[in-house]
Each structure stands twice: as structure tokens, then as C-alpha cells.
Tab-separated table of C-alpha atoms and ligand atoms in Angstrom:
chain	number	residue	atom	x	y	z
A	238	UNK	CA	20.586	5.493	-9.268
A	239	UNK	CA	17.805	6.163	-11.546
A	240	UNK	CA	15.225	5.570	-8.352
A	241	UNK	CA	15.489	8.848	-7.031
A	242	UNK	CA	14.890	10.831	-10.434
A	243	UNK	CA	11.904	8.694	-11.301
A	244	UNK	CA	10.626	9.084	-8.090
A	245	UNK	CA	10.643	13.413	-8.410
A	246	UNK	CA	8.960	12.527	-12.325
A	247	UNK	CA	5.826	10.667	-10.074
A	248	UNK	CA	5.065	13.942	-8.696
A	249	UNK	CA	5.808	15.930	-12.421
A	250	UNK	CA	2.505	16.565	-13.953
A	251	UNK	CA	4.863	17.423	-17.426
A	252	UNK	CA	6.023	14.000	-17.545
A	253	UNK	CA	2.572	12.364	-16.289
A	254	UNK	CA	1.335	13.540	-19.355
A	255	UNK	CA	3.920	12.218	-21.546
A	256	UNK	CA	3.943	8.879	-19.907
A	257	UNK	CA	0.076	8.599	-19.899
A	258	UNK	CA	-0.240	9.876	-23.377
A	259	UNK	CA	2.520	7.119	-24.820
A	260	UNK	CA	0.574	4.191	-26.474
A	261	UNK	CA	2.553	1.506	-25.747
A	262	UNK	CA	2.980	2.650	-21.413
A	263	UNK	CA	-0.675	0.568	-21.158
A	264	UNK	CA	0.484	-2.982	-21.453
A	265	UNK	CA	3.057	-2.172	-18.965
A	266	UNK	CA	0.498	-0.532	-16.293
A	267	UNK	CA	-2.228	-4.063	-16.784
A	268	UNK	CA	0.858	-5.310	-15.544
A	269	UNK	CA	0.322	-3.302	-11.825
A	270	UNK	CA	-3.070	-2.059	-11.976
A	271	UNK	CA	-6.316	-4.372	-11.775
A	272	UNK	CA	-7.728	-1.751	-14.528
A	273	UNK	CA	-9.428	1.854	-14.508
A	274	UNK	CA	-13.045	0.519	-13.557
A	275	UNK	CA	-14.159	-0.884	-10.694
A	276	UNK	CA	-16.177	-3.797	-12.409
A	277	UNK	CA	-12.215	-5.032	-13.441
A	278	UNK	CA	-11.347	-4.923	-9.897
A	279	UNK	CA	-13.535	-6.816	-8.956
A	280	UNK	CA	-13.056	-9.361	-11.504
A	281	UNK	CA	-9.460	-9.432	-10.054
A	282	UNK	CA	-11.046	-9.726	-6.578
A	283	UNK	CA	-12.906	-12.703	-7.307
A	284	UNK	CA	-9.689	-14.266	-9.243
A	285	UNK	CA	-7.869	-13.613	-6.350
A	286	UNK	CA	-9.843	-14.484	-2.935
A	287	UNK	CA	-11.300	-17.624	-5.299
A	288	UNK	CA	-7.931	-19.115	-4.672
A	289	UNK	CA	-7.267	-18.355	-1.485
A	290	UNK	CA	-5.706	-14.908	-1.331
A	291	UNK	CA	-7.289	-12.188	0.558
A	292	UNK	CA	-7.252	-8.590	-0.996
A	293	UNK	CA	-7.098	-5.146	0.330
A	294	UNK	CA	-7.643	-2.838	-2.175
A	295	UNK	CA	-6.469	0.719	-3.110
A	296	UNK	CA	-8.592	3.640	-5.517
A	297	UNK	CA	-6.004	5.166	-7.036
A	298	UNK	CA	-5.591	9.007	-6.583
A	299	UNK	CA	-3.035	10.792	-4.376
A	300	UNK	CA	-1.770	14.842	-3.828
A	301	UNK	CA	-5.830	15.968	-4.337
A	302	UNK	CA	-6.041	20.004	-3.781
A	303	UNK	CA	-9.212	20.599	-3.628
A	304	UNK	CA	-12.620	19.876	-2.341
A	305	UNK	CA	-14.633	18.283	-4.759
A	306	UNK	CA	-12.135	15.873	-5.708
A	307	UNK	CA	-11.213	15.159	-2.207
A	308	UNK	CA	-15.526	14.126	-1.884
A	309	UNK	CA	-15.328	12.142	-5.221
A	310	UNK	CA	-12.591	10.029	-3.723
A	311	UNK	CA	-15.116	9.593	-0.336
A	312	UNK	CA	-17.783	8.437	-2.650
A	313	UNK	CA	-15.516	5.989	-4.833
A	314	UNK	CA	-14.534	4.408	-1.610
A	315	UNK	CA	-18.567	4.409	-0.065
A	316	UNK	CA	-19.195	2.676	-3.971
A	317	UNK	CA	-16.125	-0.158	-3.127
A	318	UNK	CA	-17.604	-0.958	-0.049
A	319	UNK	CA	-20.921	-1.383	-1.494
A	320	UNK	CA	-19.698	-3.434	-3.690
A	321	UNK	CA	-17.900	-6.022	-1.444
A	322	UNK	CA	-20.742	-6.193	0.654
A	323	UNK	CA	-22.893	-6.878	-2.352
A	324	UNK	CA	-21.316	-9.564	-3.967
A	325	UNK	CA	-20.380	-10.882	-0.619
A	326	UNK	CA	-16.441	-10.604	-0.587
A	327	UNK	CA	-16.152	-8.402	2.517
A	328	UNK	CA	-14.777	-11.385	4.956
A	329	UNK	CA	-11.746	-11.611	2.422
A	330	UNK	CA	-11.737	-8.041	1.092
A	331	UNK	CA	-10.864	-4.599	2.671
A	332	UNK	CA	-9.252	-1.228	1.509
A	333	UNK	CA	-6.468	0.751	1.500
A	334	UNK	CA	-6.524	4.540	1.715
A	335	UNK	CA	-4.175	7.657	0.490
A	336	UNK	CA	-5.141	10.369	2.741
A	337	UNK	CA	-3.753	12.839	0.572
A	338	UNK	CA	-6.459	11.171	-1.867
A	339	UNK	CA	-8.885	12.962	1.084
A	340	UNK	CA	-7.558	15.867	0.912
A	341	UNK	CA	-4.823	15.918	3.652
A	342	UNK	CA	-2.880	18.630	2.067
A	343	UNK	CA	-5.454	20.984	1.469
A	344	UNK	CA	-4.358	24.127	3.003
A	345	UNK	CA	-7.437	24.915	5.142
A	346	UNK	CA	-8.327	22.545	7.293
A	347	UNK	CA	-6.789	19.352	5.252
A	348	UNK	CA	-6.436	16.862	8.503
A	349	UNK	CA	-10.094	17.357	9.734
A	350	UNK	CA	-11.442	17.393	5.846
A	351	UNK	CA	-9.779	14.277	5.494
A	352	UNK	CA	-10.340	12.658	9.150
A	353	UNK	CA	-14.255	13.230	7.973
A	354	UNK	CA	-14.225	11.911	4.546
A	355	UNK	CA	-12.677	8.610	5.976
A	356	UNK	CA	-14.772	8.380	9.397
A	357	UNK	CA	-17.316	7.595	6.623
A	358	UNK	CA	-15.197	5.265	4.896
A	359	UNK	CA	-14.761	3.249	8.072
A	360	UNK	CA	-18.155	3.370	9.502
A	361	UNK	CA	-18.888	1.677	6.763
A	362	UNK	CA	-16.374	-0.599	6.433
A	363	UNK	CA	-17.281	-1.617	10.183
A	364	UNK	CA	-20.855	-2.042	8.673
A	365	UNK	CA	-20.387	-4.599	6.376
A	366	UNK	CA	-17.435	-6.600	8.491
A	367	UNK	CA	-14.444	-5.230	6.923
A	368	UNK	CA	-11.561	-2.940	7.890
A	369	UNK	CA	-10.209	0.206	6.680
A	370	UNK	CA	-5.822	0.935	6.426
A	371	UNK	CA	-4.183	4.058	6.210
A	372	UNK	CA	-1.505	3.856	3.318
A	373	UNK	CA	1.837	6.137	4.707
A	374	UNK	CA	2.784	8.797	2.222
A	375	UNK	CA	5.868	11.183	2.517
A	376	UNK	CA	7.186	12.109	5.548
A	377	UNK	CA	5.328	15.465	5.924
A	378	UNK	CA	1.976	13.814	6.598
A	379	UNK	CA	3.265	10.736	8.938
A	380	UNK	CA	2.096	12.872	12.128
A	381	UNK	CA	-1.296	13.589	10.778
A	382	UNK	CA	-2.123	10.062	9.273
A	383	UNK	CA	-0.748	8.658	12.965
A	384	UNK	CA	-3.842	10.970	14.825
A	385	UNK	CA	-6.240	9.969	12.019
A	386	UNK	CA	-5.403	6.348	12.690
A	387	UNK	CA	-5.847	7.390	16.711
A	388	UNK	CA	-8.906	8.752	16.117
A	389	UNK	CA	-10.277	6.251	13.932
A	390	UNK	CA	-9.194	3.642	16.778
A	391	UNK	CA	-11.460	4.378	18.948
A	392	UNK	CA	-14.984	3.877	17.193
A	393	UNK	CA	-12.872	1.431	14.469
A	394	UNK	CA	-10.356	-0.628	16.709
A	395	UNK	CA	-9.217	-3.005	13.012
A	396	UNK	CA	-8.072	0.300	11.514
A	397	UNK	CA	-4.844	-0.507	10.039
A	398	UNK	CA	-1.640	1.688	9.804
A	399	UNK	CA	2.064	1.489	7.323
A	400	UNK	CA	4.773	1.691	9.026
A	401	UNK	CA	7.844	2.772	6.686
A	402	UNK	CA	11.123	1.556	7.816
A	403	UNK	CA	13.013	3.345	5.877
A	404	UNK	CA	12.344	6.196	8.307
A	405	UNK	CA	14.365	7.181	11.922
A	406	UNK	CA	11.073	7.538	13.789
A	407	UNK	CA	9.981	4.353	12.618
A	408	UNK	CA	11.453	2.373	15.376
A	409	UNK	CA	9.179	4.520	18.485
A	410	UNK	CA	6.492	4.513	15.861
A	411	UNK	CA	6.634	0.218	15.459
A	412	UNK	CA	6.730	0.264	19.417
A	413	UNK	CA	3.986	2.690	20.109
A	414	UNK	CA	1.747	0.543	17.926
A	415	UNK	CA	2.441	-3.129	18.806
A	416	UNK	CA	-0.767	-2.909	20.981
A	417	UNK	CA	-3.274	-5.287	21.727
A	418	UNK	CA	-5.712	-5.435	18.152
A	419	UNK	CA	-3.487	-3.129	16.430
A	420	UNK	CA	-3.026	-3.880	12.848
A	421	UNK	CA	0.414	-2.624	11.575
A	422	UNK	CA	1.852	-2.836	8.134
A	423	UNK	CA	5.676	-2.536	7.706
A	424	UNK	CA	7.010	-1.490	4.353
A	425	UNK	CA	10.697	-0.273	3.253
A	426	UNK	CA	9.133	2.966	2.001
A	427	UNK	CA	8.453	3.984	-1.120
A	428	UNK	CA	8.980	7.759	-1.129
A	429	UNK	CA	12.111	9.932	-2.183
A	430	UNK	CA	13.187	11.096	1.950
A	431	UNK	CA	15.794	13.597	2.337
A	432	UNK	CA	19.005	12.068	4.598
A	433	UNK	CA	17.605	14.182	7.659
A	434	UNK	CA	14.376	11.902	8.085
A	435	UNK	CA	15.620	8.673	6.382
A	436	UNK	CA	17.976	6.118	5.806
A	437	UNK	CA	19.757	6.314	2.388
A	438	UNK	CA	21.579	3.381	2.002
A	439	UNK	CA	19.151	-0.017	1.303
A	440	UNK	CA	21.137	-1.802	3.783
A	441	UNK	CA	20.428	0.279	6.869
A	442	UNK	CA	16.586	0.178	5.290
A	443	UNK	CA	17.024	-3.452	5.911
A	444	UNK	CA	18.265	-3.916	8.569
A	445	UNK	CA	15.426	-1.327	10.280
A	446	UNK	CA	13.038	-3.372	8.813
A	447	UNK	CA	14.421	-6.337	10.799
A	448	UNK	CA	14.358	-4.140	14.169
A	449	UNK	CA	10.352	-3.373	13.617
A	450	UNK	CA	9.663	-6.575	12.221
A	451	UNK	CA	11.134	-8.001	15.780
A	452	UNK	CA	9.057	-5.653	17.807
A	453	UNK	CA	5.796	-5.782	15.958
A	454	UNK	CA	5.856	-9.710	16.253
A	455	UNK	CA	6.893	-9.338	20.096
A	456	UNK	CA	4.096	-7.153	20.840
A	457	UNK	CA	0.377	-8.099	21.112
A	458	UNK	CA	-0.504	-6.089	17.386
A	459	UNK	CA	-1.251	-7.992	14.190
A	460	UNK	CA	1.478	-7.285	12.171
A	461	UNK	CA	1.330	-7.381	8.234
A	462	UNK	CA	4.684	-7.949	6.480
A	463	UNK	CA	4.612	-5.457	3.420
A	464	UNK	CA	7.542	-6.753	1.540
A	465	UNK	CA	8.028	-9.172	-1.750
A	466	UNK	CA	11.980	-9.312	0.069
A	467	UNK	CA	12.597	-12.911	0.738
A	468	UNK	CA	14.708	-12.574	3.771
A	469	UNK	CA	12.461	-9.924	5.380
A	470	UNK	CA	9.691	-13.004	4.620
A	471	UNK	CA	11.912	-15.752	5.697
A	472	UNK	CA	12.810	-14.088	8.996
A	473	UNK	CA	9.106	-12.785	9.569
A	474	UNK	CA	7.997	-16.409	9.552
A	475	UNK	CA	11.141	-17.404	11.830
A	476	UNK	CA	9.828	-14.461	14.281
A	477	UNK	CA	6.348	-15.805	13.912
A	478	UNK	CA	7.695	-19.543	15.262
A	479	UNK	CA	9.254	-18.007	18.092
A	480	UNK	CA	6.770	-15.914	19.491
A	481	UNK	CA	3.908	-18.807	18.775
A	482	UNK	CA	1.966	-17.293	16.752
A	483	UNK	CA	-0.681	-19.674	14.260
A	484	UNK	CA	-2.067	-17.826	11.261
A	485	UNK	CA	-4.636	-15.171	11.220
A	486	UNK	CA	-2.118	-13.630	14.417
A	487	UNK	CA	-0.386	-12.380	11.216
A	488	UNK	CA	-0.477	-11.814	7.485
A	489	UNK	CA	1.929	-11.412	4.828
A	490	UNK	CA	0.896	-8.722	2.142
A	491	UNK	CA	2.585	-8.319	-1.738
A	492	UNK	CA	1.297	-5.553	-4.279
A	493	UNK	CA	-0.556	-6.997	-7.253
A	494	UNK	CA	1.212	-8.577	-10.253
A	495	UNK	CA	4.980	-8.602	-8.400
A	496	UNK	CA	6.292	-11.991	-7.047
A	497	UNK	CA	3.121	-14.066	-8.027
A	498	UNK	CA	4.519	-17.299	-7.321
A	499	UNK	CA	5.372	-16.539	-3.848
A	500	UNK	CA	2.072	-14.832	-2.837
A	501	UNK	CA	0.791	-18.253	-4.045
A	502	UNK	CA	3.877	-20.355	-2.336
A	503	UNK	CA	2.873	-18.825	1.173
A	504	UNK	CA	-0.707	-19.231	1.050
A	505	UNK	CA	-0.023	-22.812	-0.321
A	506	UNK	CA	2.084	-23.112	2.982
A	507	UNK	CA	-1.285	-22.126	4.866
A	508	UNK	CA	0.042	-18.249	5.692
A	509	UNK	CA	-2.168	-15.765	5.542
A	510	UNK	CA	-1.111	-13.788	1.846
A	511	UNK	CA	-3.098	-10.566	1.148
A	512	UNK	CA	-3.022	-8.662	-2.530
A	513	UNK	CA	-3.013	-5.083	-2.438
A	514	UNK	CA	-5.035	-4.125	-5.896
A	515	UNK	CA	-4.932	-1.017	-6.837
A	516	UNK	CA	-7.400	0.563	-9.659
A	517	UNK	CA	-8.691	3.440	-11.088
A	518	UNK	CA	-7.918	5.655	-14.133
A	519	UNK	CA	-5.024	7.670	-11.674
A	520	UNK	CA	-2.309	5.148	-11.974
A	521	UNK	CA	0.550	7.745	-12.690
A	522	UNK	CA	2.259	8.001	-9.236
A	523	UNK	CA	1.632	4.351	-8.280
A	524	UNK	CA	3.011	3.060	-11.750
A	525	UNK	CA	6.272	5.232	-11.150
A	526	UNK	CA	6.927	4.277	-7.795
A	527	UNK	CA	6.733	0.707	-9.156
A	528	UNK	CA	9.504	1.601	-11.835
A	529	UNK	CA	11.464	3.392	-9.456
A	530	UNK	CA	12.081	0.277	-7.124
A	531	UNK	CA	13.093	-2.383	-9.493
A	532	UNK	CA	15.612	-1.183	-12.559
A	533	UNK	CA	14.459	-4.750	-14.393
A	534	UNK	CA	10.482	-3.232	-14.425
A	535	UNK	CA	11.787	0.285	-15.678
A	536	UNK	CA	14.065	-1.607	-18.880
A	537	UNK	CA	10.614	-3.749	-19.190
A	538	UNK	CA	8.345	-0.453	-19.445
A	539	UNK	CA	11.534	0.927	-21.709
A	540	UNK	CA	11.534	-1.941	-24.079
A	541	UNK	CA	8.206	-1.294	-24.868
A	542	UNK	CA	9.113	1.935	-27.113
A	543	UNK	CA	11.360	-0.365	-29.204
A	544	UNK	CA	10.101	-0.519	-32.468
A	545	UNK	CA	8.641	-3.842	-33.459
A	546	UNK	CA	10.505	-6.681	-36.299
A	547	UNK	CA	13.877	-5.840	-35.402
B	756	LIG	P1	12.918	-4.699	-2.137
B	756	LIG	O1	12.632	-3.436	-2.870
B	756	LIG	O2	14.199	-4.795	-1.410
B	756	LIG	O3	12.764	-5.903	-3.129
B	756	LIG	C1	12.994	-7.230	-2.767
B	756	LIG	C2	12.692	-8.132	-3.955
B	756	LIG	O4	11.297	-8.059	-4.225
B	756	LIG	C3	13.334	-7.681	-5.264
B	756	LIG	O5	14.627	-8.191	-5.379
B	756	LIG	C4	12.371	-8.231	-6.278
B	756	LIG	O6	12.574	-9.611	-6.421
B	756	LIG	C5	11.042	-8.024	-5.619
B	756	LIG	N1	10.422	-6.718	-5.962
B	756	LIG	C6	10.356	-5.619	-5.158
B	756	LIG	N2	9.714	-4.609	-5.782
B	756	LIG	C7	9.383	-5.067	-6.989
B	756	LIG	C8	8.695	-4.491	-8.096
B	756	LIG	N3	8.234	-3.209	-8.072
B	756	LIG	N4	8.529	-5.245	-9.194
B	756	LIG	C9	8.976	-6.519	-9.246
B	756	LIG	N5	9.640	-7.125	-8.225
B	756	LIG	C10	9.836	-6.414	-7.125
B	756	LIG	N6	5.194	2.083	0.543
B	756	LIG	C11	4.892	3.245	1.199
B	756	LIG	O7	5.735	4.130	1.269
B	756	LIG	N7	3.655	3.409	1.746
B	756	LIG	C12	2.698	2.433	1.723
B	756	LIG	O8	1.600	2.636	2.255
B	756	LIG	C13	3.019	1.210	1.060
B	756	LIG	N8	2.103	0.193	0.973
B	756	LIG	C14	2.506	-1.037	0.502
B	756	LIG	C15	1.637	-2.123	0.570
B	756	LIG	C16	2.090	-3.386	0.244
B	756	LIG	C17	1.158	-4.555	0.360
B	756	LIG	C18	3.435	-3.567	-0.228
B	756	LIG	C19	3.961	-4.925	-0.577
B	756	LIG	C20	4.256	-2.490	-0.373
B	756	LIG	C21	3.816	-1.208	-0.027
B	756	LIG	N9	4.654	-0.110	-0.153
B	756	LIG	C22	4.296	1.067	0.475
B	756	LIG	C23	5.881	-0.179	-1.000
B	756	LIG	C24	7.133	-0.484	-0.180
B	756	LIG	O9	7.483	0.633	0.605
B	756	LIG	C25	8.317	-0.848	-1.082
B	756	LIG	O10	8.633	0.251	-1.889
B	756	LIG	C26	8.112	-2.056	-1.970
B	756	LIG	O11	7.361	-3.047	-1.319
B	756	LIG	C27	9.460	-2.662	-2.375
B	756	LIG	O12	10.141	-3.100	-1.246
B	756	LIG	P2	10.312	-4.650	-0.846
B	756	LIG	O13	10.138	-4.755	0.632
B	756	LIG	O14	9.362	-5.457	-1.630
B	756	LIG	O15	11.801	-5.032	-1.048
């Protein structure tokens, strides 16, 4: 119930500077977010791929209006890359990108301003032997992300898209894209939809999920299972069996810090477990959507405004 209204507070910019502001909302972010600087990423990075895990990870920053900032984000992502290629962690590394973080939504010419900023992000990416995938946002930009990620395709085949299943369209979307070298993440969907675009009720979210997660792993794609569920896991590894497919034909992916034991369970079980690790000093939006999906994180984040010794 309390989903929906902390979802509309991740896009207030009142309450983003109450939460931000509150001293003790910090310990409860480290808990999400590999840190504000880049350097900590990468520390995470090494933590993670050291032990088998592969990464894909995500400069925080979303809803950017103008220019400049829309460039800065560009650069940070050119400065990642750099990075990975530098200290060598590009075979087990990529990225994850917010297109709104690229300007998407400016109101002239948002698509192409953003199409640019991350044809640079993928030639890149390409460069140094990694691979570039569009995170989905809110329904209102699913059509533009989808001819970015067609564009993209054709110098940058790897590109990867999110699928949201969650959404009606979601089902033609899951079967245009099971394609030969087509890299497809589902997710439930993260986004307050209204009823005329989405399912409302979890269980019909489910049981979408199911329908894509059957036609992504009966087409040629590479599908990436976006979910810390463990029946979507259970029956994406059943799916997996049936249609023959080894390891590497497939990954499962989890968000950083959520359901540690079973990132490490699967890759112990020789699947192919990604980390999505998100950093940078704009954790607002990100850190809500995390409270909004799990009531047991929000009385976590709530607990910490108790006063201490009593
Ligand atoms: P569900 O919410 O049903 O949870 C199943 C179980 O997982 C819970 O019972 C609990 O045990 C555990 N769990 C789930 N969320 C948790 C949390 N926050 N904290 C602790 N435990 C939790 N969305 C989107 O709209 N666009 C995108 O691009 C992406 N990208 C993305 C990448 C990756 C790698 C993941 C894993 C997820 C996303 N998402 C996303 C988020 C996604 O849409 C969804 O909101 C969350 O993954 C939660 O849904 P689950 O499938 O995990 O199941």
C-alpha cells in the first residue's frame, strides 16, 4: 500500500531534500549504493568479479533537464569505461544506462541528444570489449529507448535492453526481441504505471513475467533474468534445461546488497550471476524505488530515526 506513495515521493524534489538531508538515511543507502565516488565502485567491482560475480554497473542520475548535465552524465560514463579498461575488469564488467540521465526528456530534441551522448558511450564500450544496456524507465519513454536500442544495434549488436513485465506491451516487446545476439533483461518493473498501461495486481505481474521469461528462453536472444523472486529464478533455470541451454547462453542478474546469499548460491551452482552497482552522489530515486518494493527495507530505513538506548 505504501509502494505507490513512496514511489510519487522518488520523483518529489521536497522530500529528496528531507530524506537526503536526514543524518541517519546514510547507513541505510551503503546498504544499496556502492558509494558516491567512483574509486568505491570500483572497490566493490573488484570485491565482486574477485569472487566470481560479474557486474554491470549504473551512474546514478535520472529526469536530467538540461544540457550540461545531460554531457556531464556522457563524460561520467566515458570516465567508467576508462576505468574498467584500465584496471583490466572490462571482460567481467559493463554498464547500465538511464536515458533520461542523457537527456531523453529534454523538450527539444531529447531522443537524438540522448541517442548521441550514448553512441559515445557504446563506441567505447565496443572499444575496450564490453557492452552497453539501456535501463527501462516509465512508460512514456519505452518507445524511444526501444529505437535507441535499434539504432545502437546496428554498429553495437551486445547492446542490451529491460524489458518490464509489469507492462501490456511487454509480451510483443519480449517477442520482437528474442533475436539472434539480442541481450534482453526482464524485470517486474519498478515504476508507479497507471491501470491503462500496466498490470496492478503483483500476481498478473507474475505471471507476465512467466509468459516473457518462456519466450525469451525459446528464442535465439540472451536473456538476463532481472529478479531476486525465487520462483521466477527457479522456473528460469527449469526453462533453461529445456531449451538446452549451458551457461554464458544466459545470465541471472540481482541489484547490489539484496539477496546476497543467492547471487552467491547461483554462481556457486556455476550460473552466470551479474551485480548491478549503482553509484554516484544521486542516489535519491534509486534508494526510494528500493523502499518502495519491499515494506521490511522501508521499517529498516524507518528504524533508523529511533532514538538510540531505549
Ligand atoms: P519481487 O519484488 O516480487 O520480490 C521477490 C523477493 O525478492 C522478495 O520477496 C524479497 O525476498 C526479494 N526482494 C525484492 N526486492 C527487494 C528489495 N528491494 N530489498 C530486499 N529484498 C528484495 N526496474 C525497472 O523498471 N527498470 C530497470 O531498468 C530495472 N533494472 C533492474 C536491474 C536488475 C539487475 C534488477 C534485479 C532489477 C531491476 N529493476 C528495474 C527493478 C525491478 O523492476 C523490480 O522492481 C525489482 O527487481 C523487484 O522485483 P523482483 O523481481 O526482485 O521480485
Amino acid at each position: 500500500m505504501l509502494g505507490p506513495v513512496l514511489l510519487a515521493a522518488a520523483r518529489s524534489d521536497r522530500m529528496r531534500r528531507v530524506v537526503a538531508a536526514a543524518p541517519v538515511t546514510r547507513p541505510v543507502v551503503n546498504r544499496f549504493v556502492a558509494g558516491d565516488e567512483l574509486h568505491r565502485a570500483m572497490d566493490a567491482v573488484r570485491t565482486l568479479t574477485s569472487s566470481g560475480l560479474d557486474v554491470t554497473l549504473d551512474h546514478l542520475g535520472e529526469d536530467v533537464h538540461d544540457r550540461a548535465t545531460a554531457h556531464a552524465t556522457r563524460d561520467a560514463y566515458l570516465r567508467l569505461l576508462e576505468t574498467l579498461r584500465d584496471q583490466k575488469l572490462a571482460a567481467r564488467a559493463e554498464v547500465s544506462v538511464k536515458l533520461s540521465a542523457f537527456g531523453q526528456a529534454l523538450p527539444d530534441g531529447g531522443h537524438d541528444i540522448a541517442l548521441d551522448g550514448v553512441r559515445r558511450v557504446a563506441e567505447l564500450a565496443t572499444e575496450i570489449g564490453t557492452t552497453v544496456t539501456l535501463d527501462m524507465e516509465d512508460h512514456t519513454t519505452v518507445d524511444s529507448t526501444l529505437a535507441v536500442l535499434h539504432e545502437l544495434r546496428r554498429e553495437h549488436p551486445s547492446t542490451g535492453a529491460v524489458l518490464q513485465s509489469y507492462l501490456f506491451r511487454t509480451e510483443d516487446d519480449a517477442r520482437a526481441l528474442a533475436t539472434a545476439g539480442s541481450r534482453v533483461r526482464l524485470v517486474k518493473g519498478a515504476y508507479k504505471e497507471p491501470a491503462g498501461v500496466a498490470f496492478q495486481d503483483k500476481r498478473d505481474v507474475d505471471k507476465a513475467y512467466v509468459r516473457a521469461l518462456r519466450t525469451l528462453f525459446a528464442g535465439d536472444g540472451h536473456p538476463m533474468v532481472g529478479s531476486h523472486d525465487p520462483r521466477m529464478i527457479a522456473i528460469a533455470q527449469e526453462l533453461a534445461a529445456r531449451h538446452h541451454r549451458g551457461p554464458g547462453t544466459y545470465e541471472f542478474q540481482m541489484l547490489y546488497g539484496i539477496r546476497t546469499a543467492e547471487q552467491r548460491r547461483l554462481a556457486d551452482e556455476g550460473e552466470r550471476m551479474r551485480i548491478y552497482v549503482p553509484y554516484g552522489a544521486d542516489w535519491y530515486g534509486y534508494f526510494m524505488r528500493r523502499l518502495a518494493e519491499r515494506p521490511a527495507n522501508l521499517a529498516f530505513f524507518l528504524r533508523s530515526f529511533a532514538p538510540t538506548g531505549r
